[in-house]
C-alpha cells in the first residue's frame, strides 16, 4: 500500500449536496446504482485509486486519489446529466487533508441535512463495499473509512447529537405530529418511493 503522505497528497473529494445544489436541480446530480458502478469503473480505468461514490437523498460525493483533478472531473461530469453552469455552481471540491476532514464530517453526520442523522454510517459502509466489489484499489480509503466509522460511534455515544430527530424521514413525521393533533385519519400524499419514501412510510405506520 502506498505511503500515507503520498496518497494524501492526491486524495480529493467532489461533493454535490443540499448546501449548494438547489432542490429543483438536485436530481440531476443523483447517480443510480448502475451509474455509480460505471463511474467507478471509469475512474479505475483511468488510473484512480481509492475511488468511492457516496450517494444519499441529499448528496452525491465522489472520492479518489492518484488522478489529476480536471481529468477526474471530466469523467465524473460525463456520468451526470448537468450543464456546465450547474456543474460549476453546485460543486464543492476539496483536496488532501481537507478532503479527509470533509469525509469525517460527512460520516459523523455533521454535514447532514438533519445533524446527527443515523443513516449516514450505513450508507458510507455500502459505498465502500461497492468500491471493493468493483475491484478498485481502496486499501488506503478502507483504513480512513474505518476511522471515520469509529469517530461516528463516539459522536453518537459521547454527545447528544443523535438524540433527537435523526433522519429526514423521521423528522417529516415528527413535524406532522407537531402540527396536527392526531395522524389518525389524515390523508398523506408521498412523492417518491425510494429508500427515503419507504422509511417515511415505516415511520408513518409506527406513529399513526
Tab-separated table of C-alpha atoms in Angstrom:
chain	number	residue	atom	x	y	z
A	1	UNK	CA	0.000	0.000	0.000
A	2	UNK	CA	1.274	3.470	-0.850
A	3	UNK	CA	2.535	5.681	1.956
A	4	UNK	CA	0.027	7.857	3.781
A	5	UNK	CA	1.694	11.107	2.672
A	6	UNK	CA	1.827	10.034	-0.983
A	7	UNK	CA	-1.876	9.151	-1.134
A	8	UNK	CA	-2.927	12.128	0.969
A	9	UNK	CA	-1.218	14.461	-1.460
A	10	UNK	CA	-3.509	13.350	-4.304
A	11	UNK	CA	-6.684	12.488	-2.354
A	12	UNK	CA	-9.712	14.513	-3.476
A	13	UNK	CA	-13.434	14.785	-2.949
A	14	UNK	CA	-16.107	16.314	-5.158
A	15	UNK	CA	-19.408	16.964	-3.412
A	16	UNK	CA	-22.872	17.982	-4.606
A	17	UNK	CA	-25.234	18.402	-1.683
A	18	UNK	CA	-28.305	20.241	-0.431
A	19	UNK	CA	-25.966	23.027	0.747
A	20	UNK	CA	-25.099	24.198	-2.768
A	21	UNK	CA	-27.339	22.324	-5.221
A	22	UNK	CA	-30.854	23.738	-5.426
A	23	UNK	CA	-33.725	21.334	-4.800
A	24	UNK	CA	-35.063	21.899	-8.327
A	25	UNK	CA	-31.803	20.715	-9.913
A	26	UNK	CA	-30.521	18.273	-7.298
A	27	UNK	CA	-31.921	15.251	-9.120
A	28	UNK	CA	-29.542	15.948	-11.993
A	29	UNK	CA	-26.599	15.149	-9.720
A	30	UNK	CA	-28.118	11.908	-8.444
A	31	UNK	CA	-26.456	8.720	-9.660
A	32	UNK	CA	-28.414	5.486	-9.881
A	33	UNK	CA	-26.590	2.413	-8.510
A	34	UNK	CA	-25.769	1.140	-12.004
A	35	UNK	CA	-24.359	4.546	-12.984
A	36	UNK	CA	-22.325	4.686	-9.796
A	37	UNK	CA	-20.727	1.392	-10.772
A	38	UNK	CA	-19.955	2.638	-14.285
A	39	UNK	CA	-18.403	5.810	-12.878
A	40	UNK	CA	-16.182	3.846	-10.501
A	41	UNK	CA	-15.100	1.536	-13.308
A	42	UNK	CA	-14.290	4.555	-15.487
A	43	UNK	CA	-12.223	6.212	-12.738
A	44	UNK	CA	-10.376	2.968	-12.033
A	45	UNK	CA	-9.678	2.528	-15.747
A	46	UNK	CA	-8.100	5.999	-15.847
A	47	UNK	CA	-5.707	5.081	-13.046
A	48	UNK	CA	-7.552	6.367	-9.996
A	49	UNK	CA	-7.175	4.643	-6.652
A	50	UNK	CA	-9.365	4.868	-3.555
A	51	UNK	CA	-12.376	5.738	-5.707
A	52	UNK	CA	-15.748	5.723	-3.953
A	53	UNK	CA	-19.193	7.154	-4.680
A	54	UNK	CA	-21.368	8.150	-1.723
A	55	UNK	CA	-24.952	8.786	-2.816
A	56	UNK	CA	-27.761	9.666	-0.389
A	57	UNK	CA	-31.067	11.501	-0.650
A	58	UNK	CA	-29.314	14.848	-0.160
A	59	UNK	CA	-25.814	14.418	-1.513
A	60	UNK	CA	-23.683	12.782	-4.168
A	61	UNK	CA	-19.964	12.685	-3.488
A	62	UNK	CA	-17.020	11.135	-5.297
A	63	UNK	CA	-13.678	10.411	-3.623
A	64	UNK	CA	-10.461	9.339	-5.322
A	65	UNK	CA	-6.680	9.629	-5.373
A	66	UNK	CA	-3.891	9.441	-7.981
A	67	UNK	CA	-5.872	11.068	-10.789
A	68	UNK	CA	-5.439	14.674	-11.919
A	69	UNK	CA	-8.317	16.967	-10.916
A	70	UNK	CA	-9.523	18.168	-14.318
A	71	UNK	CA	-9.332	14.674	-15.782
A	72	UNK	CA	-11.323	13.199	-12.887
A	73	UNK	CA	-13.906	15.987	-13.102
A	74	UNK	CA	-14.402	15.306	-16.816
A	75	UNK	CA	-15.023	11.618	-16.104
A	76	UNK	CA	-17.488	12.407	-13.317
A	77	UNK	CA	-19.408	15.076	-15.230
A	78	UNK	CA	-19.772	12.694	-18.173
A	79	UNK	CA	-21.869	10.460	-15.905
A	80	UNK	CA	-24.150	13.282	-14.725
A	81	UNK	CA	-26.925	14.982	-16.679
A	82	UNK	CA	-25.844	18.532	-15.788
A	83	UNK	CA	-24.746	21.513	-17.851
A	84	UNK	CA	-21.508	23.400	-17.219
A	85	UNK	CA	-23.151	26.250	-15.286
A	86	UNK	CA	-24.956	23.962	-12.840
A	87	UNK	CA	-21.822	21.831	-12.508
A	88	UNK	CA	-19.640	24.789	-11.529
A	89	UNK	CA	-22.247	26.424	-9.284
A	90	UNK	CA	-23.199	23.399	-7.193
A	91	UNK	CA	-19.898	21.644	-6.545
A	92	UNK	CA	-17.619	21.629	-3.540
A	93	UNK	CA	-14.112	20.403	-4.379
A	94	UNK	CA	-11.599	19.674	-1.614
A	95	UNK	CA	-8.126	18.161	-1.600
A	96	UNK	CA	-5.679	16.446	0.712
A	97	UNK	CA	-6.301	16.719	4.443
A	98	UNK	CA	-9.295	18.971	3.758
A	99	UNK	CA	-10.898	16.115	1.796
A	100	UNK	CA	-10.209	13.696	4.672
A	101	UNK	CA	-11.709	16.160	7.169
A	102	UNK	CA	-14.755	16.515	4.917
A	103	UNK	CA	-15.212	12.731	4.864
A	104	UNK	CA	-15.038	12.665	8.671
A	105	UNK	CA	-17.652	15.414	8.950
A	106	UNK	CA	-19.953	13.654	6.494
A	107	UNK	CA	-19.513	10.250	8.136
A	108	UNK	CA	-20.144	11.691	11.606
A	109	UNK	CA	-23.398	13.297	10.363
A	110	UNK	CA	-22.152	16.839	10.923
A	111	UNK	CA	-22.877	17.719	7.285
A	112	UNK	CA	-26.273	16.003	7.099
A	113	UNK	CA	-29.444	17.965	6.448
A	114	UNK	CA	-30.561	16.585	9.821
A	115	UNK	CA	-27.409	16.840	12.009
A	116	UNK	CA	-26.847	13.549	13.786
A	117	UNK	CA	-28.540	11.541	11.020
A	118	UNK	CA	-28.162	7.889	11.989
A	119	UNK	CA	-28.369	6.568	8.410
A	120	UNK	CA	-25.147	8.033	7.024
A	121	UNK	CA	-22.858	5.444	8.650
A	122	UNK	CA	-24.672	2.595	6.909
A	123	UNK	CA	-24.647	4.496	3.617
A	124	UNK	CA	-20.894	5.010	3.931
A	125	UNK	CA	-20.366	1.280	4.553
A	126	UNK	CA	-22.379	0.448	1.429
A	127	UNK	CA	-20.367	2.930	-0.636
A	128	UNK	CA	-17.070	1.365	0.447
A	129	UNK	CA	-18.402	-2.144	-0.169
A	130	UNK	CA	-19.407	-1.144	-3.689
A	131	UNK	CA	-15.921	0.232	-4.339
A	132	UNK	CA	-14.385	-3.024	-3.121
A	133	UNK	CA	-16.773	-5.211	-5.111
A	134	UNK	CA	-15.744	-3.457	-8.324
A	135	UNK	CA	-12.121	-4.390	-7.720
A	136	UNK	CA	-10.727	-0.935	-7.110
A	137	UNK	CA	-7.562	-0.383	-5.064
A	138	UNK	CA	-9.144	1.090	-1.920
A	139	UNK	CA	-6.785	-0.168	0.794
A	140	UNK	CA	-5.909	3.345	1.964
A	141	UNK	CA	-9.512	4.535	1.829
A	142	UNK	CA	-10.635	1.426	3.712
A	143	UNK	CA	-8.445	2.464	6.652
A	144	UNK	CA	-9.743	6.037	6.560
A	145	UNK	CA	-13.403	4.962	6.448
A	146	UNK	CA	-12.764	2.588	9.350
A	147	UNK	CA	-11.519	5.544	11.404
A	148	UNK	CA	-14.497	7.652	10.285
A	149	UNK	CA	-16.942	4.980	11.458
A	150	UNK	CA	-15.166	4.725	14.819
A	151	UNK	CA	-15.412	8.501	15.189
A	152	UNK	CA	-19.098	8.331	14.244
A	153	UNK	CA	-19.743	5.822	17.039
A	154	UNK	CA	-18.034	8.102	19.543
A	155	UNK	CA	-20.108	11.073	18.398
A	156	UNK	CA	-23.295	9.071	18.940
A	157	UNK	CA	-22.256	7.648	22.319
A	158	UNK	CA	-20.475	10.656	23.823
A	159	UNK	CA	-22.655	13.544	22.598
A	160	UNK	CA	-26.353	14.253	22.297
A	161	UNK	CA	-26.153	14.961	18.571
A	162	UNK	CA	-28.201	11.904	17.583
A	163	UNK	CA	-30.735	12.096	20.407
A	164	UNK	CA	-33.424	13.996	18.500
A	165	UNK	CA	-34.970	13.537	15.063
A	166	UNK	CA	-32.189	11.669	13.321
A	167	UNK	CA	-33.337	11.255	9.729
A	168	UNK	CA	-35.290	13.211	7.149
A	169	UNK	CA	-37.971	10.501	7.118
A	170	UNK	CA	-38.383	10.582	10.903
A	171	UNK	CA	-38.277	14.385	11.028
A	172	UNK	CA	-41.063	14.654	8.444
A	173	UNK	CA	-43.362	12.524	10.576
A	174	UNK	CA	-42.389	14.372	13.752
A	175	UNK	CA	-43.202	17.664	12.032
A	176	UNK	CA	-46.659	16.343	11.153
A	177	UNK	CA	-47.217	15.177	14.721
A	178	UNK	CA	-46.224	18.616	15.990
A	179	UNK	CA	-48.662	20.484	13.743
A	180	UNK	CA	-51.573	18.026	13.868
A	181	UNK	CA	-53.446	16.875	16.938
A	182	UNK	CA	-53.510	13.320	15.559
A	183	UNK	CA	-52.365	11.420	12.491
A	184	UNK	CA	-55.360	9.089	12.631
A	185	UNK	CA	-57.478	9.502	9.502
A	186	UNK	CA	-55.078	12.012	7.943
A	187	UNK	CA	-54.585	11.660	4.188
A	188	UNK	CA	-50.910	11.786	3.239
A	189	UNK	CA	-49.505	12.214	-0.266
A	190	UNK	CA	-45.971	10.870	-0.523
A	191	UNK	CA	-43.846	11.788	-3.532
A	192	UNK	CA	-41.058	9.317	-4.210
A	193	UNK	CA	-40.949	5.635	-3.351
A	194	UNK	CA	-37.236	5.057	-2.975
A	195	UNK	CA	-35.484	4.301	0.303
A	196	UNK	CA	-36.469	7.667	1.782
A	197	UNK	CA	-40.109	7.097	0.851
A	198	UNK	CA	-40.023	3.587	2.295
A	199	UNK	CA	-38.590	4.838	5.585
A	200	UNK	CA	-41.187	7.606	5.729
A	201	UNK	CA	-43.944	5.016	5.305
A	202	UNK	CA	-42.446	2.953	8.122
A	203	UNK	CA	-42.405	5.962	10.428
A	204	UNK	CA	-45.969	6.870	9.499
A	205	UNK	CA	-47.122	3.334	10.262
A	206	UNK	CA	-45.269	3.359	13.573
A	207	UNK	CA	-46.623	6.689	14.830
A	208	UNK	CA	-50.115	6.681	13.304
